[in-house]
PDB file of N, CA and C in Angstrom:
ATOM      1  N   UNK L   1     164.129  61.657 154.794  1.00  0.00           N
ATOM      2  CA  UNK L   1     165.393  62.130 154.287  1.00  0.00           C
ATOM      3  C   UNK L   1     165.259  63.612 153.944  1.00  0.00           C
ATOM      4  N   UNK L   2     166.201  64.394 154.364  1.00  0.00           N
ATOM      5  CA  UNK L   2     166.175  65.814 154.039  1.00  0.00           C
ATOM      6  C   UNK L   2     167.164  66.093 152.913  1.00  0.00           C
ATOM      7  N   UNK L   3     166.782  67.007 152.086  1.00  0.00           N
ATOM      8  CA  UNK L   3     167.634  67.410 150.972  1.00  0.00           C
ATOM      9  C   UNK L   3     168.364  68.684 151.381  1.00  0.00           C
ATOM     10  N   UNK L   4     169.684  68.615 151.368  1.00  0.00           N
ATOM     11  CA  UNK L   4     170.466  69.801 151.707  1.00  0.00           C
ATOM     12  C   UNK L   4     171.214  70.295 150.468  1.00  0.00           C
ATOM     13  N   UNK L   5     171.898  71.393 150.630  1.00  0.00           N
ATOM     14  CA  UNK L   5     172.610  72.027 149.521  1.00  0.00           C
ATOM     15  C   UNK L   5     173.649  71.081 148.929  1.00  0.00           C
ATOM     16  N   UNK L   6     174.364  70.330 149.777  1.00  0.00           N
ATOM     17  CA  UNK L   6     175.397  69.420 149.303  1.00  0.00           C
ATOM     18  C   UNK L   6     174.812  68.319 148.420  1.00  0.00           C
ATOM     19  N   UNK L   7     173.625  67.824 148.787  1.00  0.00           N
ATOM     20  CA  UNK L   7     172.980  66.775 147.984  1.00  0.00           C
ATOM     21  C   UNK L   7     172.619  67.299 146.600  1.00  0.00           C
ATOM     22  N   UNK L   8     172.048  68.490 146.552  1.00  0.00           N
ATOM     23  CA  UNK L   8     171.682  69.087 145.270  1.00  0.00           C
ATOM     24  C   UNK L   8     172.932  69.329 144.429  1.00  0.00           C
ATOM     25  N   UNK L   9     173.979  69.827 145.043  1.00  0.00           N
ATOM     26  CA  UNK L   9     175.209  70.081 144.297  1.00  0.00           C
ATOM     27  C   UNK L   9     175.838  68.785 143.791  1.00  0.00           C
ATOM     28  N   UNK L  10     175.734  67.707 144.582  1.00  0.00           N
ATOM     29  CA  UNK L  10     176.277  66.420 144.148  1.00  0.00           C
ATOM     30  C   UNK L  10     175.494  65.882 142.946  1.00  0.00           C
ATOM     31  N   UNK L  11     174.166  65.961 143.022  1.00  0.00           N
ATOM     32  CA  UNK L  11     173.328  65.496 141.915  1.00  0.00           C
ATOM     33  C   UNK L  11     173.587  66.353 140.669  1.00  0.00           C
ATOM     34  N   UNK L  12     173.718  67.655 140.855  1.00  0.00           N
ATOM     35  CA  UNK L  12     173.995  68.544 139.728  1.00  0.00           C
ATOM     36  C   UNK L  12     175.345  68.200 139.100  1.00  0.00           C
ATOM     37  N   UNK L  13     176.331  67.903 139.940  1.00  0.00           N
ATOM     38  CA  UNK L  13     177.644  67.521 139.416  1.00  0.00           C
ATOM     39  C   UNK L  13     177.558  66.222 138.612  1.00  0.00           C
ATOM     40  N   UNK L  14     176.837  65.236 139.141  1.00  0.00           N
ATOM     41  CA  UNK L  14     176.686  63.966 138.437  1.00  0.00           C
ATOM     42  C   UNK L  14     175.961  64.153 137.106  1.00  0.00           C
ATOM     43  N   UNK L  15     175.023  65.100 137.064  1.00  0.00           N
ATOM     44  CA  UNK L  15     174.278  65.373 135.831  1.00  0.00           C
ATOM     45  C   UNK L  15     174.992  66.390 134.953  1.00  0.00           C
ATOM     46  N   UNK L  16     176.163  66.826 135.390  1.00  0.00           N
ATOM     47  CA  UNK L  16     176.961  67.819 134.665  1.00  0.00           C
ATOM     48  C   UNK L  16     176.172  69.107 134.440  1.00  0.00           C
ATOM     49  N   UNK L  17     175.518  69.580 135.524  1.00  0.00           N
ATOM     50  CA  UNK L  17     174.746  70.816 135.473  1.00  0.00           C
ATOM     51  C   UNK L  17     175.435  71.886 136.305  1.00  0.00           C
ATOM     52  N   UNK L  18     175.396  73.090 135.822  1.00  0.00           N
ATOM     53  CA  UNK L  18     175.879  74.221 136.598  1.00  0.00           C
ATOM     54  C   UNK L  18     174.651  74.977 137.092  1.00  0.00           C
ATOM     55  N   UNK L  19     174.471  75.038 138.405  1.00  0.00           N
ATOM     56  CA  UNK L  19     173.305  75.683 138.985  1.00  0.00           C
ATOM     57  C   UNK L  19     173.707  76.960 139.703  1.00  0.00           C
ATOM     58  N   UNK L  20     172.862  77.972 139.555  1.00  0.00           N
ATOM     59  CA  UNK L  20     173.060  79.188 140.336  1.00  0.00           C
ATOM     60  C   UNK L  20     172.582  78.921 141.758  1.00  0.00           C
ATOM     61  N   UNK L  21     172.870  79.841 142.654  1.00  0.00           N
ATOM     62  CA  UNK L  21     172.436  79.672 144.047  1.00  0.00           C
ATOM     63  C   UNK L  21     170.911  79.606 144.136  1.00  0.00           C
ATOM     64  N   UNK L  22     170.230  80.407 143.330  1.00  0.00           N
ATOM     65  CA  UNK L  22     168.761  80.385 143.303  1.00  0.00           C
ATOM     66  C   UNK L  22     168.257  79.031 142.824  1.00  0.00           C
ATOM     67  N   UNK L  23     168.887  78.487 141.789  1.00  0.00           N
ATOM     68  CA  UNK L  23     168.479  77.180 141.267  1.00  0.00           C
ATOM     69  C   UNK L  23     168.741  76.074 142.281  1.00  0.00           C
ATOM     70  N   UNK L  24     169.825  76.177 143.042  1.00  0.00           N
ATOM     71  CA  UNK L  24     170.102  75.191 144.090  1.00  0.00           C
ATOM     72  C   UNK L  24     168.985  75.224 145.124  1.00  0.00           C
ATOM     73  N   UNK L  25     168.592  76.417 145.552  1.00  0.00           N
ATOM     74  CA  UNK L  25     167.520  76.545 146.540  1.00  0.00           C
ATOM     75  C   UNK L  25     166.200  76.001 145.993  1.00  0.00           C
ATOM     76  N   UNK L  26     165.892  76.323 144.720  1.00  0.00           N
ATOM     77  CA  UNK L  26     164.656  75.825 144.101  1.00  0.00           C
ATOM     78  C   UNK L  26     164.671  74.303 144.004  1.00  0.00           C
ATOM     79  N   UNK L  27     165.819  73.741 143.647  1.00  0.00           N
ATOM     80  CA  UNK L  27     165.920  72.286 143.541  1.00  0.00           C
ATOM     81  C   UNK L  27     165.814  71.617 144.900  1.00  0.00           C
ATOM     82  N   UNK L  28     166.327  72.246 145.937  1.00  0.00           N
ATOM     83  CA  UNK L  28     166.178  71.689 147.287  1.00  0.00           C
ATOM     84  C   UNK L  28     164.696  71.560 147.633  1.00  0.00           C
ATOM     85  N   UNK L  29     163.917  72.611 147.329  1.00  0.00           N
ATOM     86  CA  UNK L  29     162.472  72.579 147.606  1.00  0.00           C
ATOM     87  C   UNK L  29     161.783  71.505 146.757  1.00  0.00           C
ATOM     88  N   UNK L  30     162.121  71.477 145.457  1.00  0.00           N
ATOM     89  CA  UNK L  30     161.480  70.509 144.557  1.00  0.00           C
ATOM     90  C   UNK L  30     161.790  69.071 144.964  1.00  0.00           C
ATOM     91  N   UNK L  31     163.055  68.791 145.274  1.00  0.00           N
ATOM     92  CA  UNK L  31     163.431  67.429 145.660  1.00  0.00           C
ATOM     93  C   UNK L  31     162.763  67.034 146.974  1.00  0.00           C
ATOM     94  N   UNK L  32     162.640  67.964 147.896  1.00  0.00           N
ATOM     95  CA  UNK L  32     161.962  67.671 149.163  1.00  0.00           C
ATOM     96  C   UNK L  32     160.494  67.344 148.925  1.00  0.00           C
ATOM     97  N   UNK L  33     159.848  68.096 148.019  1.00  0.00           N
ATOM     98  CA  UNK L  33     158.449  67.820 147.687  1.00  0.00           C
ATOM     99  C   UNK L  33     158.300  66.430 147.078  1.00  0.00           C
ATOM    100  N   UNK L  34     159.237  66.051 146.212  1.00  0.00           N
ATOM    101  CA  UNK L  34     159.189  64.730 145.579  1.00  0.00           C
ATOM    102  C   UNK L  34     159.303  63.635 146.635  1.00  0.00           C
ATOM    103  N   UNK L  35     160.262  63.792 147.558  1.00  0.00           N
ATOM    104  CA  UNK L  35     160.428  62.783 148.608  1.00  0.00           C
ATOM    105  C   UNK L  35     159.218  62.730 149.530  1.00  0.00           C
ATOM    106  N   UNK L  36     158.613  63.878 149.840  1.00  0.00           N
ATOM    107  CA  UNK L  36     157.404  63.902 150.658  1.00  0.00           C
ATOM    108  C   UNK L  36     156.271  63.160 149.960  1.00  0.00           C
ATOM    109  N   UNK L  37     156.145  63.374 148.655  1.00  0.00           N
ATOM    110  CA  UNK L  37     155.109  62.690 147.882  1.00  0.00           C
ATOM    111  C   UNK L  37     155.349  61.187 147.869  1.00  0.00           C
ATOM    112  N   UNK L  38     156.606  60.765 147.704  1.00  0.00           N
ATOM    113  CA  UNK L  38     156.921  59.338 147.713  1.00  0.00           C
ATOM    114  C   UNK L  38     156.606  58.725 149.079  1.00  0.00           C
ATOM    115  N   UNK L  39     156.880  59.446 150.147  1.00  0.00           N
ATOM    116  CA  UNK L  39     156.555  58.949 151.488  1.00  0.00           C
ATOM    117  C   UNK L  39     155.051  58.787 151.641  1.00  0.00           C
ATOM    118  N   UNK L  40     154.297  59.738 151.090  1.00  0.00           N
ATOM    119  CA  UNK L  40     152.841  59.649 151.167  1.00  0.00           C
ATOM    120  C   UNK L  40     152.337  58.446 150.364  1.00  0.00           C
ATOM    121  N   UNK L  41     152.939  58.190 149.203  1.00  0.00           N
ATOM    122  CA  UNK L  41     152.543  57.026 148.408  1.00  0.00           C
ATOM    123  C   UNK L  41     152.837  55.723 149.143  1.00  0.00           C
ATOM    124  N   UNK L  42     153.910  55.694 149.913  1.00  0.00           N
ATOM    125  CA  UNK L  42     154.251  54.486 150.672  1.00  0.00           C
ATOM    126  C   UNK L  42     153.234  54.175 151.761  1.00  0.00           C
ATOM    127  N   UNK L  43     152.427  55.148 152.156  1.00  0.00           N
ATOM    128  CA  UNK L  43     151.397  54.939 153.176  1.00  0.00           C
ATOM    129  C   UNK L  43     150.160  54.241 152.616  1.00  0.00           C
ATOM    130  N   UNK L  44     150.004  54.246 151.290  1.00  0.00           N
ATOM    131  CA  UNK L  44     148.816  53.683 150.648  1.00  0.00           C
ATOM    132  C   UNK L  44     148.873  52.156 150.706  1.00  0.00           C
ATOM    133  N   UNK L  45     147.737  51.544 151.110  1.00  0.00           N
ATOM    134  CA  UNK L  45     147.650  50.084 151.159  1.00  0.00           C
ATOM    135  C   UNK L  45     147.427  49.555 149.748  1.00  0.00           C
ATOM    136  N   UNK L  46     148.398  48.853 149.216  1.00  0.00           N
ATOM    137  CA  UNK L  46     148.300  48.309 147.856  1.00  0.00           C
ATOM    138  C   UNK L  46     148.141  46.793 147.857  1.00  0.00           C
ATOM    139  N   UNK L  47     147.706  46.243 148.953  1.00  0.00           N
ATOM    140  CA  UNK L  47     147.508  44.802 149.054  1.00  0.00           C
ATOM    141  C   UNK L  47     146.487  44.352 148.013  1.00  0.00           C
ATOM    142  N   UNK L  48     146.850  43.368 147.206  1.00  0.00           N
ATOM    143  CA  UNK L  48     145.940  42.819 146.209  1.00  0.00           C
ATOM    144  C   UNK L  48     145.867  43.625 144.920  1.00  0.00           C
ATOM    145  N   UNK L  49     146.643  44.678 144.804  1.00  0.00           N
ATOM    146  CA  UNK L  49     146.621  45.485 143.586  1.00  0.00           C
ATOM    147  C   UNK L  49     147.718  44.983 142.657  1.00  0.00           C
ATOM    148  N   UNK L  50     147.325  44.634 141.435  1.00  0.00           N
ATOM    149  CA  UNK L  50     148.287  44.156 140.453  1.00  0.00           C
ATOM    150  C   UNK L  50     149.143  45.318 139.961  1.00  0.00           C
ATOM    151  N   UNK L  51     150.424  45.092 139.767  1.00  0.00           N
ATOM    152  CA  UNK L  51     151.275  46.159 139.229  1.00  0.00           C
ATOM    153  C   UNK L  51     150.844  46.538 137.820  1.00  0.00           C
ATOM    154  N   UNK L  52     150.891  47.827 137.515  1.00  0.00           N
ATOM    155  CA  UNK L  52     150.535  48.322 136.201  1.00  0.00           C
ATOM    156  C   UNK L  52     151.780  48.313 135.331  1.00  0.00           C
ATOM    157  N   UNK L  53     151.707  47.574 134.251  1.00  0.00           N
ATOM    158  CA  UNK L  53     152.840  47.501 133.337  1.00  0.00           C
ATOM    159  C   UNK L  53     152.604  48.408 132.142  1.00  0.00           C
ATOM    160  N   UNK L  54     151.404  48.348 131.565  1.00  0.00           N
ATOM    161  CA  UNK L  54     151.071  49.164 130.404  1.00  0.00           C
ATOM    162  C   UNK L  54     149.844  50.005 130.727  1.00  0.00           C
ATOM    163  N   UNK L  55     149.793  51.195 130.142  1.00  0.00           N
ATOM    164  CA  UNK L  55     148.658  52.089 130.389  1.00  0.00           C
ATOM    165  C   UNK L  55     147.423  51.669 129.601  1.00  0.00           C
ATOM    166  N   UNK L  56     147.606  50.947 128.506  1.00  0.00           N
ATOM    167  CA  UNK L  56     146.474  50.518 127.691  1.00  0.00           C
ATOM    168  C   UNK L  56     146.557  49.005 127.489  1.00  0.00           C
ATOM    169  N   UNK L  57     145.471  48.447 127.023  1.00  0.00           N
ATOM    170  CA  UNK L  57     145.454  47.008 126.759  1.00  0.00           C
ATOM    171  C   UNK L  57     145.815  46.699 125.311  1.00  0.00           C
ATOM    172  N   UNK L  58     145.962  47.726 124.475  1.00  0.00           N
ATOM    173  CA  UNK L  58     146.272  47.531 123.068  1.00  0.00           C
ATOM    174  C   UNK L  58     147.675  46.986 122.862  1.00  0.00           C
ATOM    175  N   UNK L  59     147.835  46.266 121.773  1.00  0.00           N
ATOM    176  CA  UNK L  59     149.146  45.714 121.441  1.00  0.00           C
ATOM    177  C   UNK L  59     149.898  46.699 120.559  1.00  0.00           C
ATOM    178  N   UNK L  60     151.197  46.644 120.625  1.00  0.00           N
ATOM    179  CA  UNK L  60     152.037  47.497 119.802  1.00  0.00           C
ATOM    180  C   UNK L  60     152.003  47.001 118.363  1.00  0.00           C
ATOM    181  N   UNK L  61     151.731  47.891 117.430  1.00  0.00           N
ATOM    182  CA  UNK L  61     151.702  47.528 116.019  1.00  0.00           C
ATOM    183  C   UNK L  61     152.992  48.040 115.391  1.00  0.00           C
ATOM    184  N   UNK L  62     153.790  47.126 114.904  1.00  0.00           N
ATOM    185  CA  UNK L  62     155.079  47.491 114.331  1.00  0.00           C
ATOM    186  C   UNK L  62     155.049  47.292 112.827  1.00  0.00           C
ATOM    187  N   UNK L  63     155.772  48.163 112.124  1.00  0.00           N
ATOM    188  CA  UNK L  63     155.847  48.028 110.675  1.00  0.00           C
ATOM    189  C   UNK L  63     157.035  47.149 110.312  1.00  0.00           C
ATOM    190  N   UNK L  64     157.034  46.676 109.105  1.00  0.00           N
ATOM    191  CA  UNK L  64     158.145  45.895 108.589  1.00  0.00           C
ATOM    192  C   UNK L  64     159.368  46.795 108.466  1.00  0.00           C
ATOM    193  N   UNK L  65     160.521  46.308 108.864  1.00  0.00           N
ATOM    194  CA  UNK L  65     161.750  47.075 108.783  1.00  0.00           C
ATOM    195  C   UNK L  65     162.344  46.892 107.400  1.00  0.00           C
ATOM    196  N   UNK L  66     162.112  47.891 106.532  1.00  0.00           N
ATOM    197  CA  UNK L  66     162.534  47.812 105.141  1.00  0.00           C
ATOM    198  C   UNK L  66     163.476  48.971 104.852  1.00  0.00           C
ATOM    199  N   UNK L  67     164.579  48.677 104.171  1.00  0.00           N
ATOM    200  CA  UNK L  67     165.520  49.719 103.758  1.00  0.00           C
ATOM    201  C   UNK L  67     164.885  50.495 102.619  1.00  0.00           C
ATOM    202  N   UNK L  68     164.767  51.829 102.789  1.00  0.00           N
ATOM    203  CA  UNK L  68     164.130  52.642 101.749  1.00  0.00           C
ATOM    204  C   UNK L  68     165.145  53.412 100.928  1.00  0.00           C
ATOM    205  N   UNK L  69     166.258  53.784 101.554  1.00  0.00           N
ATOM    206  CA  UNK L  69     167.251  54.554 100.837  1.00  0.00           C
ATOM    207  C   UNK L  69     168.621  54.108 101.325  1.00  0.00           C
ATOM    208  N   UNK L  70     169.496  53.870 100.411  1.00  0.00           N
ATOM    209  CA  UNK L  70     170.849  53.492 100.785  1.00  0.00           C
ATOM    210  C   UNK L  70     171.810  54.550 100.293  1.00  0.00           C
ATOM    211  N   UNK L  71     172.824  54.833 101.115  1.00  0.00           N
ATOM    212  CA  UNK L  71     173.868  55.743 100.673  1.00  0.00           C
ATOM    213  C   UNK L  71     175.185  54.992 100.709  1.00  0.00           C
ATOM    214  N   UNK L  72     176.085  55.439  99.889  1.00  0.00           N
ATOM    215  CA  UNK L  72     177.380  54.776  99.841  1.00  0.00           C
ATOM    216  C   UNK L  72     178.232  55.226 101.017  1.00  0.00           C
ATOM    217  N   UNK L  73     179.300  54.506 101.246  1.00  0.00           N
ATOM    218  CA  UNK L  73     180.245  54.837 102.307  1.00  0.00           C
ATOM    219  C   UNK L  73     180.801  56.245 102.097  1.00  0.00           C
ATOM    220  N   UNK L  74     181.122  56.577 100.867  1.00  0.00           N
ATOM    221  CA  UNK L  74     181.676  57.890 100.530  1.00  0.00           C
ATOM    222  C   UNK L  74     180.652  58.998 100.778  1.00  0.00           C
ATOM    223  N   UNK L  75     179.387  58.742 100.433  1.00  0.00           N
ATOM    224  CA  UNK L  75     178.335  59.734 100.654  1.00  0.00           C
ATOM    225  C   UNK L  75     178.129  59.992 102.144  1.00  0.00           C
ATOM    226  N   UNK L  76     178.253  58.962 102.947  1.00  0.00           N
ATOM    227  CA  UNK L  76     178.094  59.124 104.390  1.00  0.00           C
ATOM    228  C   UNK L  76     179.193  60.005 104.960  1.00  0.00           C
ATOM    229  N   UNK L  77     180.395  59.890 104.425  1.00  0.00           N
ATOM    230  CA  UNK L  77     181.527  60.671 104.931  1.00  0.00           C
ATOM    231  C   UNK L  77     181.557  62.104 104.400  1.00  0.00           C
ATOM    232  N   UNK L  78     180.782  62.411 103.369  1.00  0.00           N
ATOM    233  CA  UNK L  78     180.805  63.743 102.766  1.00  0.00           C
ATOM    234  C   UNK L  78     180.472  64.854 103.764  1.00  0.00           C
ATOM    235  N   UNK L  79     179.540  64.629 104.656  1.00  0.00           N
ATOM    236  CA  UNK L  79     179.090  65.666 105.587  1.00  0.00           C
ATOM    237  C   UNK L  79     179.839  65.652 106.908  1.00  0.00           C
ATOM    238  N   UNK L  80     180.785  64.773 107.056  1.00  0.00           N
ATOM    239  CA  UNK L  80     181.547  64.698 108.306  1.00  0.00           C
ATOM    240  C   UNK L  80     182.546  65.849 108.372  1.00  0.00           C
ATOM    241  N   UNK L  81     182.618  66.542 109.528  1.00  0.00           N
ATOM    242  CA  UNK L  81     183.600  67.620 109.646  1.00  0.00           C
ATOM    243  C   UNK L  81     185.032  67.114 109.478  1.00  0.00           C
ATOM    244  N   UNK L  82     185.314  65.934 110.025  1.00  0.00           N
ATOM    245  CA  UNK L  82     186.639  65.331 109.894  1.00  0.00           C
ATOM    246  C   UNK L  82     186.464  63.846 109.597  1.00  0.00           C
ATOM    247  N   UNK L  83     187.236  63.366 108.652  1.00  0.00           N
ATOM    248  CA  UNK L  83     187.192  61.935 108.327  1.00  0.00           C
ATOM    249  C   UNK L  83     188.450  61.571 107.563  1.00  0.00           C
ATOM    250  N   UNK L  84     188.733  60.265 107.557  1.00  0.00           N
ATOM    251  CA  UNK L  84     189.791  59.773 106.677  1.00  0.00           C
ATOM    252  C   UNK L  84     189.103  58.967 105.586  1.00  0.00           C
ATOM    253  N   UNK L  85     189.773  58.053 104.963  1.00  0.00           N
ATOM    254  CA  UNK L  85     189.164  57.313 103.860  1.00  0.00           C
ATOM    255  C   UNK L  85     188.006  56.409 104.285  1.00  0.00           C
ATOM    256  N   UNK L  86     188.028  55.958 105.541  1.00  0.00           N
ATOM    257  CA  UNK L  86     187.043  54.965 105.960  1.00  0.00           C
ATOM    258  C   UNK L  86     186.193  55.352 107.157  1.00  0.00           C
ATOM    259  N   UNK L  87     186.658  56.292 108.019  1.00  0.00           N
ATOM    260  CA  UNK L  87     186.005  56.504 109.304  1.00  0.00           C
ATOM    261  C   UNK L  87     185.758  57.982 109.598  1.00  0.00           C
ATOM    262  N   UNK L  88     184.755  58.240 110.442  1.00  0.00           N
ATOM    263  CA  UNK L  88     184.571  59.560 111.018  1.00  0.00           C
ATOM    264  C   UNK L  88     185.676  59.759 112.046  1.00  0.00           C
ATOM    265  N   UNK L  89     186.232  60.945 112.124  1.00  0.00           N
ATOM    266  CA  UNK L  89     187.243  61.253 113.126  1.00  0.00           C
ATOM    267  C   UNK L  89     186.610  62.138 114.187  1.00  0.00           C
ATOM    268  N   UNK L  90     186.726  61.724 115.454  1.00  0.00           N
ATOM    269  CA  UNK L  90     186.147  62.483 116.564  1.00  0.00           C
ATOM    270  C   UNK L  90     187.221  62.682 117.626  1.00  0.00           C
ATOM    271  N   UNK L  91     186.972  63.649 118.498  1.00  0.00           N
ATOM    272  CA  UNK L  91     187.933  63.932 119.568  1.00  0.00           C
ATOM    273  C   UNK L  91     187.957  62.773 120.562  1.00  0.00           C
ATOM    274  N   UNK L  92     189.125  62.498 121.106  1.00  0.00           N
ATOM    275  CA  UNK L  92     189.284  61.453 122.102  1.00  0.00           C
ATOM    276  C   UNK L  92     188.655  61.917 123.412  1.00  0.00           C
ATOM    277  N   UNK L  93     187.777  61.099 123.994  1.00  0.00           N
ATOM    278  CA  UNK L  93     187.105  61.492 125.223  1.00  0.00           C
ATOM    279  C   UNK L  93     187.462  60.603 126.407  1.00  0.00           C
ATOM    280  N   UNK L  94     188.050  59.457 126.161  1.00  0.00           N
ATOM    281  CA  UNK L  94     188.409  58.532 127.242  1.00  0.00           C
ATOM    282  C   UNK L  94     189.914  58.387 127.251  1.00  0.00           C
ATOM    283  N   UNK L  95     190.493  58.600 128.394  1.00  0.00           N
ATOM    284  CA  UNK L  95     191.931  58.454 128.524  1.00  0.00           C
ATOM    285  C   UNK L  95     192.228  57.235 129.371  1.00  0.00           C
ATOM    286  N   UNK L  96     193.343  56.575 129.115  1.00  0.00           N
ATOM    287  CA  UNK L  96     193.728  55.391 129.888  1.00  0.00           C
ATOM    288  C   UNK L  96     194.484  55.794 131.114  1.00  0.00           C
TER     289      UNK L  96
END
């Protein structure tokens, strides 16, 4: 698969990125290198190799989930730029 300018611009649009022409060219090279590397990895014989799930054999040690500090509803709203009596007020981002 070849990476062209349109592909980079489409990915940038999906990621909400604005790229200069130089950045588009650099990304074309970088994405092509990534795909070349993936193609090279596909050539490796992995027959009998177990998939790696974790990098270490150690178990995750989790702490007890304990509430250390509680704030009131009013205290939570104190630092909000906009709020009413009960809720944070934010700009509408989804339209029907």
